[in-house]
Coordinates of C-alpha atoms and ligand atoms in Angstrom, one line a residue:
M174 CA -168.0 59.2 46.4
V175 CA -171.2 57.7 47.8
A176 CA -174.0 57.8 45.2
P177 CA -177.7 57.1 45.8
A178 CA -178.6 53.5 45.0
S179 CA -180.4 53.2 41.7
T180 CA -179.8 52.1 38.1
S181 CA -179.3 55.0 35.8
W182 CA -177.1 56.3 32.9
L183 CA -175.3 58.6 35.2
D184 CA -174.7 56.3 38.1
P185 CA -171.8 54.3 36.8
F186 CA -170.0 57.6 35.9
L187 CA -170.7 59.1 39.3
A188 CA -169.5 55.9 41.0
A189 CA -166.2 56.3 39.4
W190 CA -166.0 60.0 39.2
R191 CA -163.1 61.7 41.3
P192 CA -163.3 65.3 40.7
G193 CA -161.1 66.1 43.8
T194 CA -158.7 64.5 46.3
G195 CA -159.5 66.9 49.2
E196 CA -161.9 67.1 52.1
P197 CA -165.3 65.3 51.6
H198 CA -168.4 67.4 51.3
E199 CA -171.9 66.2 51.7
V200 CA -174.6 67.7 49.5
R201 CA -178.0 67.7 50.9
E202 CA -181.4 68.2 49.2
P203 CA -182.9 71.6 50.3
A204 CA -186.3 70.4 50.2
T205 CA -185.9 67.5 52.7
G206 CA -182.3 67.9 54.2
R207 CA -181.6 64.4 53.1
P208 CA -178.1 63.6 52.0
L209 CA -177.8 63.5 48.2
L210 CA -174.1 62.5 47.7
T211 CA -170.6 63.1 49.2
L212 CA -167.8 64.1 47.2
A213 CA -164.1 64.9 47.9
Q214 CA -163.4 68.6 47.0
A215 CA -160.7 69.8 44.8
T216 CA -157.3 70.9 46.3
A217 CA -155.0 73.4 44.7
D218 CA -153.0 70.6 43.2
D219 CA -156.2 69.1 41.6
V220 CA -156.9 72.6 40.1
A221 CA -153.2 72.7 38.8
R222 CA -153.6 69.2 37.3
A223 CA -157.0 70.2 35.6
A224 CA -155.4 73.3 34.1
A225 CA -152.3 71.5 33.0
A226 CA -154.5 68.9 31.2
A227 CA -156.5 71.6 29.6
V228 CA -153.5 73.4 28.3
A229 CA -151.9 70.3 26.9
A230 CA -155.0 69.2 25.1
Q231 CA -156.1 72.5 23.7
P232 CA -153.8 73.1 20.7
A233 CA -154.7 69.8 19.1
W234 CA -158.4 70.7 19.6
A235 CA -158.1 74.0 18.1
A236 CA -156.5 72.5 15.0
T237 CA -159.3 69.9 14.8
S238 CA -161.6 70.2 11.8
Y239 CA -164.5 72.4 12.3
V240 CA -166.6 69.4 11.0
E241 CA -165.4 67.2 13.9
R242 CA -165.9 70.0 16.5
A243 CA -169.4 70.6 15.3
A244 CA -170.2 66.9 15.2
I245 CA -169.1 66.4 18.9
L246 CA -171.5 69.3 20.0
R247 CA -174.4 67.8 18.1
R248 CA -173.7 64.4 19.6
A249 CA -173.7 66.2 23.0
V250 CA -177.2 67.6 22.3
E251 CA -178.5 64.1 21.5
I252 CA -177.1 62.6 24.5
Y253 CA -178.2 65.5 26.7
E254 CA -181.8 65.1 25.2
A255 CA -181.8 61.3 25.8
H256 CA -181.0 61.6 29.5
R257 CA -182.7 64.8 30.2
D258 CA -185.2 63.2 32.7
E259 CA -182.3 61.9 34.9
F260 CA -180.4 65.3 34.8
G261 CA -183.7 67.1 35.6
S262 CA -184.1 64.9 38.8
W263 CA -180.6 65.9 39.8
T264 CA -181.2 69.6 39.1
Q265 CA -184.5 69.5 41.1
R266 CA -183.0 67.6 44.1
E267 CA -179.8 69.8 44.1
T268 CA -181.5 73.1 43.6
G269 CA -185.1 72.7 44.8
A270 CA -186.6 73.8 41.5
V271 CA -190.2 72.9 40.5
H272 CA -190.8 70.9 37.3
G273 CA -191.6 73.9 35.1
K274 CA -188.5 75.8 36.0
M275 CA -186.2 72.7 35.6
H276 CA -187.8 72.1 32.1
H277 CA -187.1 75.6 31.1
E278 CA -183.6 75.4 32.1
Q279 CA -183.2 72.1 30.3
N280 CA -184.7 73.7 27.0
F281 CA -182.2 76.6 27.4
T282 CA -179.3 74.1 28.0
A283 CA -180.0 72.3 24.9
Q284 CA -180.3 75.6 22.9
E285 CA -176.9 76.6 24.2
L286 CA -175.5 73.4 22.7
L287 CA -177.4 73.7 19.4
N288 CA -176.2 77.3 19.0
A289 CA -172.7 76.4 19.9
A290 CA -172.7 73.5 17.2
T291 CA -173.1 76.3 14.6
L292 CA -170.1 78.2 15.6
P293 CA -167.3 76.0 14.2
S294 CA -168.6 76.5 10.7
Q295 CA -168.9 80.2 10.7
A296 CA -166.4 82.6 9.1
Y297 CA -163.7 83.4 11.6
G298 CA -162.2 86.6 10.1
S299 CA -162.0 89.0 7.2
L300 CA -159.6 90.0 4.5
M301 CA -158.2 93.5 4.9
P302 CA -157.0 96.0 2.6
S303 CA -153.3 96.5 2.9
A304 CA -151.4 99.7 2.7
Q305 CA -148.5 97.9 1.3
P306 CA -148.7 96.4 -2.4
G307 CA -148.0 92.8 -2.5
R308 CA -149.1 92.0 1.1
L309 CA -152.1 89.8 2.0
S310 CA -153.6 91.1 5.2
M311 CA -156.2 89.3 7.2
V312 CA -157.7 89.4 10.8
R313 CA -158.9 86.3 12.3
R314 CA -160.2 85.0 15.6
I315 CA -158.2 82.5 17.4
P316 CA -159.1 80.6 20.6
V317 CA -158.3 82.3 23.9
G318 CA -156.8 79.0 25.3
V319 CA -158.0 77.7 28.5
I320 CA -161.2 79.1 30.0
G321 CA -161.8 78.9 33.7
A322 CA -165.6 78.7 34.3
I323 CA -167.1 79.5 37.7
T324 CA -170.8 79.0 37.9
P325 CA -173.5 79.5 40.6
W326 CA -176.0 76.9 42.0
N327 CA -179.3 78.4 40.9
S328 CA -179.3 77.3 37.2
P329 CA -176.4 75.0 37.1
S330 CA -176.9 73.4 33.7
V331 CA -177.7 76.3 31.6
L332 CA -175.1 78.8 33.3
G333 CA -172.4 76.2 32.8
M334 CA -173.4 75.3 29.2
R335 CA -173.5 78.9 28.1
V336 CA -169.8 78.9 28.8
V337 CA -168.6 75.3 28.2
A338 CA -170.4 74.8 24.8
P339 CA -169.3 78.0 22.9
A340 CA -165.9 77.8 24.5
L341 CA -165.4 74.2 23.3
A342 CA -166.9 75.1 19.8
L343 CA -164.4 77.8 19.3
G344 CA -161.4 75.8 20.0
N345 CA -160.8 76.4 23.7
A346 CA -160.3 73.9 26.6
V347 CA -162.3 74.5 30.0
V348 CA -161.8 74.1 33.7
L349 CA -165.3 74.1 35.1
K350 CA -166.1 74.7 38.8
P351 CA -169.8 74.5 39.7
D352 CA -171.1 75.6 43.0
P353 CA -170.5 72.9 45.6
Q354 CA -174.3 72.5 46.1
T355 CA -174.7 71.3 42.5
P356 CA -171.8 69.2 41.7
V357 CA -173.9 66.8 39.4
A358 CA -176.3 69.2 37.5
G359 CA -173.5 71.8 37.3
G360 CA -170.4 69.4 36.8
A361 CA -170.7 65.6 36.4
M362 CA -173.5 65.8 33.8
F363 CA -171.1 67.9 31.7
E364 CA -168.1 65.6 31.8
A365 CA -170.4 62.5 31.3
V366 CA -172.3 64.1 28.2
F367 CA -169.1 65.3 26.5
R368 CA -167.1 62.1 27.2
E369 CA -169.8 60.0 25.6
A370 CA -170.0 62.5 22.7
G371 CA -166.3 61.8 21.9
L372 CA -164.8 65.0 23.3
P373 CA -160.9 64.2 23.6
D374 CA -159.5 64.0 27.1
G375 CA -158.2 67.0 28.9
L376 CA -160.6 69.4 27.2
L377 CA -163.2 69.7 29.9
N378 CA -162.1 69.3 33.4
V379 CA -164.6 69.6 36.3
V380 CA -163.2 70.6 39.9
I381 CA -165.5 70.9 42.9
G382 CA -165.2 73.4 45.7
G383 CA -165.9 76.7 47.0
A384 CA -164.3 80.1 46.9
A385 CA -160.7 78.8 47.5
V386 CA -161.0 76.5 44.5
G387 CA -162.5 79.3 42.4
E388 CA -159.6 81.5 43.3
A389 CA -157.1 78.8 42.6
I390 CA -158.6 78.6 39.0
V391 CA -158.5 82.4 38.6
T392 CA -154.8 82.5 39.6
D393 CA -153.6 79.3 37.8
P394 CA -151.0 80.4 35.1
H395 CA -152.5 77.9 32.6
V396 CA -155.9 79.6 32.8
D397 CA -156.0 82.3 30.1
A398 CA -159.5 83.7 30.8
V399 CA -162.1 83.5 33.5
S400 CA -165.8 83.4 32.9
F401 CA -167.6 84.1 36.4
T402 CA -171.3 83.9 37.0
G403 CA -172.3 84.7 40.6
S404 CA -172.8 87.4 43.2
T405 CA -171.4 90.9 42.8
A406 CA -169.3 90.5 46.1
A407 CA -167.5 87.4 44.8
G408 CA -167.3 88.9 41.2
R409 CA -165.5 91.9 42.5
R410 CA -162.9 89.6 44.3
V411 CA -162.6 87.5 41.1
G412 CA -162.2 90.7 39.0
E413 CA -159.4 91.9 41.3
L414 CA -157.4 88.8 41.2
A415 CA -157.8 88.5 37.3
G416 CA -157.0 92.2 36.9
R417 CA -153.7 92.0 38.8
L418 CA -152.7 89.1 36.5
L419 CA -154.0 90.8 33.4
K420 CA -156.4 88.1 32.7
K421 CA -159.4 88.6 30.5
V422 CA -162.4 88.2 32.7
S423 CA -166.1 88.1 32.2
L424 CA -168.3 89.0 35.2
E425 CA -172.0 88.2 35.1
L426 CA -173.3 89.2 38.6
G427 CA -176.2 90.1 40.7
G428 CA -179.4 92.3 39.9
N429 CA -182.0 94.1 41.5
N430 CA -184.3 94.6 38.5
A431 CA -186.9 97.3 38.0
F432 CA -190.5 96.1 37.0
V433 CA -192.3 99.4 36.0
V434 CA -196.1 99.5 35.7
L435 CA -197.3 102.7 34.0
G436 CA -200.8 104.0 34.8
D437 CA -202.2 102.7 31.4
A438 CA -200.8 99.1 31.7
D439 CA -203.0 96.1 31.4
L440 CA -203.1 95.4 35.2
D441 CA -204.1 91.9 35.1
A442 CA -201.2 91.1 32.8
A443 CA -198.7 93.2 34.6
A444 CA -199.6 91.6 38.0
S445 CA -199.5 88.1 36.7
A446 CA -196.1 88.8 35.0
G447 CA -194.8 90.6 38.2
A448 CA -195.8 87.7 40.4
Y449 CA -194.0 85.4 38.2
A450 CA -191.0 87.4 38.0
S451 CA -190.7 87.9 41.7
F452 CA -191.8 84.5 43.0
Q453 CA -190.9 81.8 40.6
F454 CA -188.0 79.6 41.8
Q455 CA -188.5 81.4 45.1
G456 CA -187.0 84.6 43.6
Q457 CA -183.5 83.0 43.4
V458 CA -182.9 84.3 39.8
C459 CA -180.5 87.0 38.9
F460 CA -182.9 88.7 36.7
A461 CA -186.1 88.4 39.1
A462 CA -188.2 91.4 39.5
G463 CA -186.6 93.1 42.6
R464 CA -188.4 96.3 42.5
H465 CA -192.1 96.8 41.5
I466 CA -192.3 100.6 40.5
V467 CA -196.1 101.2 40.0
H468 CA -198.2 104.2 39.2
R469 CA -200.2 105.6 42.2
S470 CA -203.5 105.3 40.5
V471 CA -203.2 101.6 40.2
A472 CA -200.8 100.6 43.0
A473 CA -203.5 99.5 45.5
D474 CA -205.1 97.3 42.8
Y475 CA -201.7 95.9 41.7
V476 CA -200.7 95.1 45.3
D477 CA -204.1 93.3 45.9
A478 CA -203.4 91.2 42.6
L479 CA -200.0 90.2 43.9
V480 CA -201.4 89.3 47.3
E481 CA -204.0 87.3 45.7
K482 CA -201.6 85.4 43.4
A483 CA -199.1 84.8 46.3
G484 CA -202.0 83.3 48.4
R485 CA -202.6 80.7 45.7
L486 CA -199.0 79.5 45.4
R487 CA -198.4 76.0 46.8
L488 CA -195.2 75.3 48.6
G489 CA -193.5 71.9 49.0
D490 CA -190.9 69.4 47.9
P491 CA -190.7 70.1 44.2
F492 CA -189.2 66.7 43.3
R493 CA -192.0 64.7 44.9
E494 CA -195.2 67.0 44.9
E495 CA -197.0 69.2 42.4
V496 CA -196.0 72.5 43.8
D497 CA -195.6 76.0 42.6
L498 CA -192.6 76.9 44.9
G499 CA -189.7 74.9 46.5
P500 CA -187.4 75.7 49.4
I501 CA -184.9 78.5 49.7
V502 CA -181.5 76.9 49.0
N503 CA -180.2 77.0 52.5
E504 CA -180.5 78.4 56.1
K505 CA -178.0 81.2 55.4
Q506 CA -179.9 82.5 52.4
L507 CA -183.2 82.1 54.2
A508 CA -181.8 84.3 57.1
R509 CA -180.8 86.8 54.6
V510 CA -184.1 87.0 52.9
D511 CA -185.9 87.1 56.2
G512 CA -183.6 89.9 57.6
I513 CA -184.2 92.0 54.6
V514 CA -188.0 91.7 55.1
R515 CA -187.9 92.2 58.9
R516 CA -185.6 95.4 58.6
S517 CA -187.8 96.8 55.8
I518 CA -190.9 96.4 57.9
D519 CA -189.1 98.0 60.8
G520 CA -188.3 100.8 58.4
G521 CA -191.8 101.4 57.6
A522 CA -192.8 98.9 54.8
R523 CA -196.3 97.4 55.1
L524 CA -196.3 93.6 55.0
A525 CA -199.3 92.8 52.7
V526 CA -198.8 89.1 52.6
G527 CA -196.2 86.4 53.6
G528 CA -193.2 87.2 55.7
T529 CA -193.3 83.8 57.3
H530 CA -191.6 80.5 56.7
E531 CA -191.8 76.7 57.7
G532 CA -188.2 75.5 57.6
L533 CA -186.6 76.5 54.3
F534 CA -190.1 77.2 52.7
Y535 CA -190.6 81.1 52.7
R536 CA -194.1 82.3 51.9
P537 CA -194.3 84.5 48.9
T538 CA -194.2 88.0 50.2
V539 CA -195.4 91.4 49.1
L540 CA -194.2 94.5 50.8
A541 CA -196.1 97.7 50.0
D542 CA -195.3 101.4 50.9
V543 CA -191.6 100.5 50.5
T544 CA -189.2 103.4 50.4
T545 CA -185.8 103.7 48.7
R546 CA -184.0 103.6 52.0
Q547 CA -185.2 100.2 52.9
P548 CA -183.0 97.2 52.2
A549 CA -186.0 95.5 50.3
W550 CA -185.2 98.3 47.7
T551 CA -181.5 98.6 47.8
D552 CA -180.4 94.9 48.2
E553 CA -180.7 92.0 45.9
I554 CA -183.1 89.9 48.0
F555 CA -182.7 86.6 46.0
G556 CA -185.9 85.3 47.7
P557 CA -189.8 85.3 46.9
V558 CA -190.3 89.0 47.8
A559 CA -192.0 91.8 45.9
P560 CA -191.4 95.2 47.2
V561 CA -193.7 97.8 45.7
V562 CA -193.1 101.6 45.4
T563 CA -195.3 104.1 43.8
F564 CA -194.6 107.1 41.5
D565 CA -196.6 109.9 39.8
T566 CA -194.9 110.7 36.5
D567 CA -192.9 108.7 33.9
E568 CA -189.8 110.8 34.9
E569 CA -190.3 109.7 38.5
A570 CA -190.7 106.1 37.5
L571 CA -187.3 106.3 35.6
A572 CA -185.4 107.9 38.4
L573 CA -186.7 105.1 40.7
A574 CA -185.8 102.5 38.1
N575 CA -182.3 103.8 37.7
D576 CA -181.7 104.2 41.5
S577 CA -179.8 101.0 41.8
E578 CA -176.0 100.2 41.4
Y579 CA -177.3 97.0 39.5
G580 CA -178.3 97.2 35.7
L581 CA -179.2 93.7 34.6
A582 CA -182.8 93.6 33.4
G583 CA -185.8 95.7 33.3
A584 CA -189.5 95.6 32.3
V585 CA -192.1 98.3 31.5
Y586 CA -196.0 97.7 31.1
S587 CA -198.0 100.1 29.1
R588 CA -200.8 99.9 26.7
S589 CA -198.9 102.6 24.6
I590 CA -196.1 100.9 22.9
S591 CA -194.3 104.1 22.0
R592 CA -194.5 105.4 25.7
G593 CA -193.5 102.0 27.0
L594 CA -190.5 101.9 24.7
A595 CA -189.6 105.6 25.5
V596 CA -189.2 104.7 29.1
A597 CA -187.7 101.3 28.5
E598 CA -184.8 102.9 26.5
R599 CA -184.0 105.1 29.4
I600 CA -183.6 102.3 31.9
R601 CA -180.0 101.6 32.5
S602 CA -179.9 97.9 32.2
G603 CA -178.4 95.4 29.7
M604 CA -181.9 93.9 29.0
V605 CA -185.3 95.5 28.9
H606 CA -188.8 94.3 27.8
V607 CA -191.8 96.1 27.1
N608 CA -195.0 94.3 28.1
D609 CA -193.0 91.3 29.2
Q610 CA -191.4 90.5 32.5
T611 CA -187.6 90.3 33.4
V612 CA -187.0 86.7 33.4
N613 CA -186.0 86.3 29.7
D614 CA -183.3 84.7 27.9
E615 CA -182.4 83.2 24.5
A616 CA -179.1 81.5 23.5
I617 CA -178.7 83.8 20.5
I618 CA -179.1 87.1 22.5
P619 CA -176.0 88.8 24.0
F620 CA -177.1 88.4 27.7
G621 CA -175.5 90.6 30.4
G622 CA -175.7 93.7 32.6
M623 CA -174.4 97.2 33.4
G624 CA -173.2 98.7 36.5
A625 CA -172.7 96.2 39.3
S626 CA -174.3 93.5 37.3
G627 CA -171.2 92.9 35.3
N628 CA -168.1 94.2 33.7
G629 CA -169.6 94.7 30.2
S630 CA -169.2 91.1 29.0
R631 CA -172.0 89.3 27.3
F632 CA -173.0 85.7 26.6
G633 CA -174.9 84.4 23.6
G634 CA -175.0 85.0 19.8
A635 CA -172.3 87.0 18.4
A636 CA -171.1 88.0 21.9
N637 CA -169.7 84.4 22.2
W638 CA -167.0 85.3 19.5
D639 CA -165.8 88.3 21.9
E640 CA -165.8 86.2 24.9
F641 CA -164.0 83.1 23.7
T642 CA -161.9 84.1 21.0
Q643 CA -159.2 86.9 20.5
W644 CA -158.2 88.9 17.3
Q645 CA -155.0 88.1 15.6
W646 CA -153.6 90.2 12.5
V647 CA -151.8 87.9 10.1
T648 CA -149.9 89.3 7.0
V649 CA -148.2 87.5 4.3
R650 CA -145.7 89.0 1.6
D651 CA -145.0 87.4 -1.7
E652 CA -141.4 88.6 -1.3
P653 CA -139.6 89.6 1.8
R654 CA -138.9 93.2 1.7
S655 CA -135.7 95.0 2.7
F656 CA -135.5 98.0 4.7
P657 CA -133.5 101.2 4.2
F658 CA -132.1 101.1 7.8
P659 CA -130.0 102.7 9.3
Y660 CA -131.7 105.6 7.6
Ligands
NAD78 P1 -171.7 83.1 44.7 O1 -171.1 84.4 44.2 O2 -171.8 82.8 46.2 O3 -171.1 81.9 44.1 C1 -171.0 81.6 42.6 C2 -169.8 80.8 42.3 O4 -168.7 81.6 42.6 C3 -169.7 79.4 43.0 O5 -169.3 78.5 42.1 C4 -168.9 79.9 44.3 O6 -168.1 78.7 44.7 C5 -167.8 80.8 43.4 N1 -167.0 81.7 44.3 C6 -167.5 82.2 45.4 N2 -166.6 83.0 46.0 C7 -165.5 83.0 45.0 C8 -164.2 83.6 45.0 N3 -163.7 84.5 45.9 N4 -163.4 83.4 43.9 C9 -163.8 82.5 43.0 N5 -165.0 81.9 43.0 C10 -165.9 82.1 44.0 O7 -173.2 83.2 44.1 P2 -174.4 82.3 44.4 O8 -175.0 82.5 45.7 O9 -174.2 80.8 44.0 O10 -175.4 82.7 43.2 C11 -176.3 83.8 43.4 C12 -175.8 85.1 42.8 O11 -175.4 84.9 41.4 C13 -176.8 86.1 42.8 O12 -176.1 87.3 43.2 C14 -177.3 86.2 41.4 O13 -177.9 87.3 41.0 C15 -176.0 85.8 40.7 N6 -176.2 85.3 39.2 C16 -176.1 86.1 38.2 C17 -176.3 85.7 37.0 C18 -176.1 86.4 35.7 O14 -176.1 85.9 34.5 N7 -175.8 87.8 35.7 C19 -176.9 84.3 36.8 C20 -177.2 83.6 37.9 C21 -176.8 84.1 39.1

């Protein structure tokens, strides 16, 4: 591995890090195109070795005192916080995030660790009544075993930590595969932090690679459950593979989230939130506002406000300059975003602002007069684009909001709380906010989507028990009983 020359806490770890023995892969900074590091990708044998190490280490970890498991997670928070500037630099350079987005992600990553540290000391079962006298009956949560965690590039630290921290806290071992674009913020950082925190060997194993490595994790016989976060297309494939093998699988997938502005909304607040939810991090967020559904009476003013805000956003290298937006992650995604914009304009949408780019830097774009047949409406864009459609009645707004196969997040703006809530409650999405925008998360909340946004799984809070443990019924009798058999 070739790491950049500098002195840091992570560099000695990176210099010795060998997460794979396969073909070398060069990671480049999206903002500059400069090489960041070159790493050997994992092979199928590397995945098998990682899973075997995990399955060997897991039973002793599950039997480790809750005091010790919690202490390791608390130490991990301290180590993470002590080196967060360095981790943040990697996040920015690997993903093209501006400072504000990177700091948000770091705060959430620390929160995931802090919340996970409370899990080992929680009650893990119940005493049950028994139909048979003299029998003690209990139900308890036991670890799933080995969790295969597959994560995307766009928020590598928090999306990894929301799996790794609760999975470990509840007695599992983990094989973690970040996206090849983010091997450090999504992978090396985890191993380095948990090693320093005293996590025993074999419990957290990072492998680097793309779809083939991900599929090797899903199908490895030692991997008991898969936690996948990424696109709906890849999630379907992961779901098929896991389903055939009867493995537990959590799928947290794409979104095309409705942002509804009723006629009585505070328009300044709604436009400011709408611009944030569509443009921040170049729109490369699963719960970005994908479809702005705006009452006809205020739509022209709303579009003007989005245009004005889009015009003021500064684009540039987020690691080296004070900017509001960075680059799109790569050429392929840029072409996808631009293609959706072009085809929507060809289909009759009006380009109110943007629609151009210099290199990977795509200008924040507002499309007005969008119809439900255009790709800007039907597709998850994953770029800084705000498509706006209009409606006349709340029922129409609802029909539009629910006109999507996705169902991740939603937002409704209204000065009437009861009206906003009435609309919000009928939006088919796993998360919905009244007078707040769609990009919202807290480690204690069950996060997840409906429809093509997932398979019903959730991350966070009480949902972590469902994801990372399984029920076991245990009974104990004072005396063994005899059976009148044959009858
Ligand atoms: P992606 O699906 O291309 O990749 C995600 C991860 O899956 C990567 O690690 C990738 O290497 C791996 N992968 C790809 N194909 C695979 C396969 N066949 N088998 C196993 N692993 C495979 O997604 P992306 O482009 O990195 O991320 C963007 C997508 O992720 C968007 O659709 C976004 O909405 C979604 N996302 C969802 C959430 C959520 O919580 N719901 C959060 C962030 C991103």
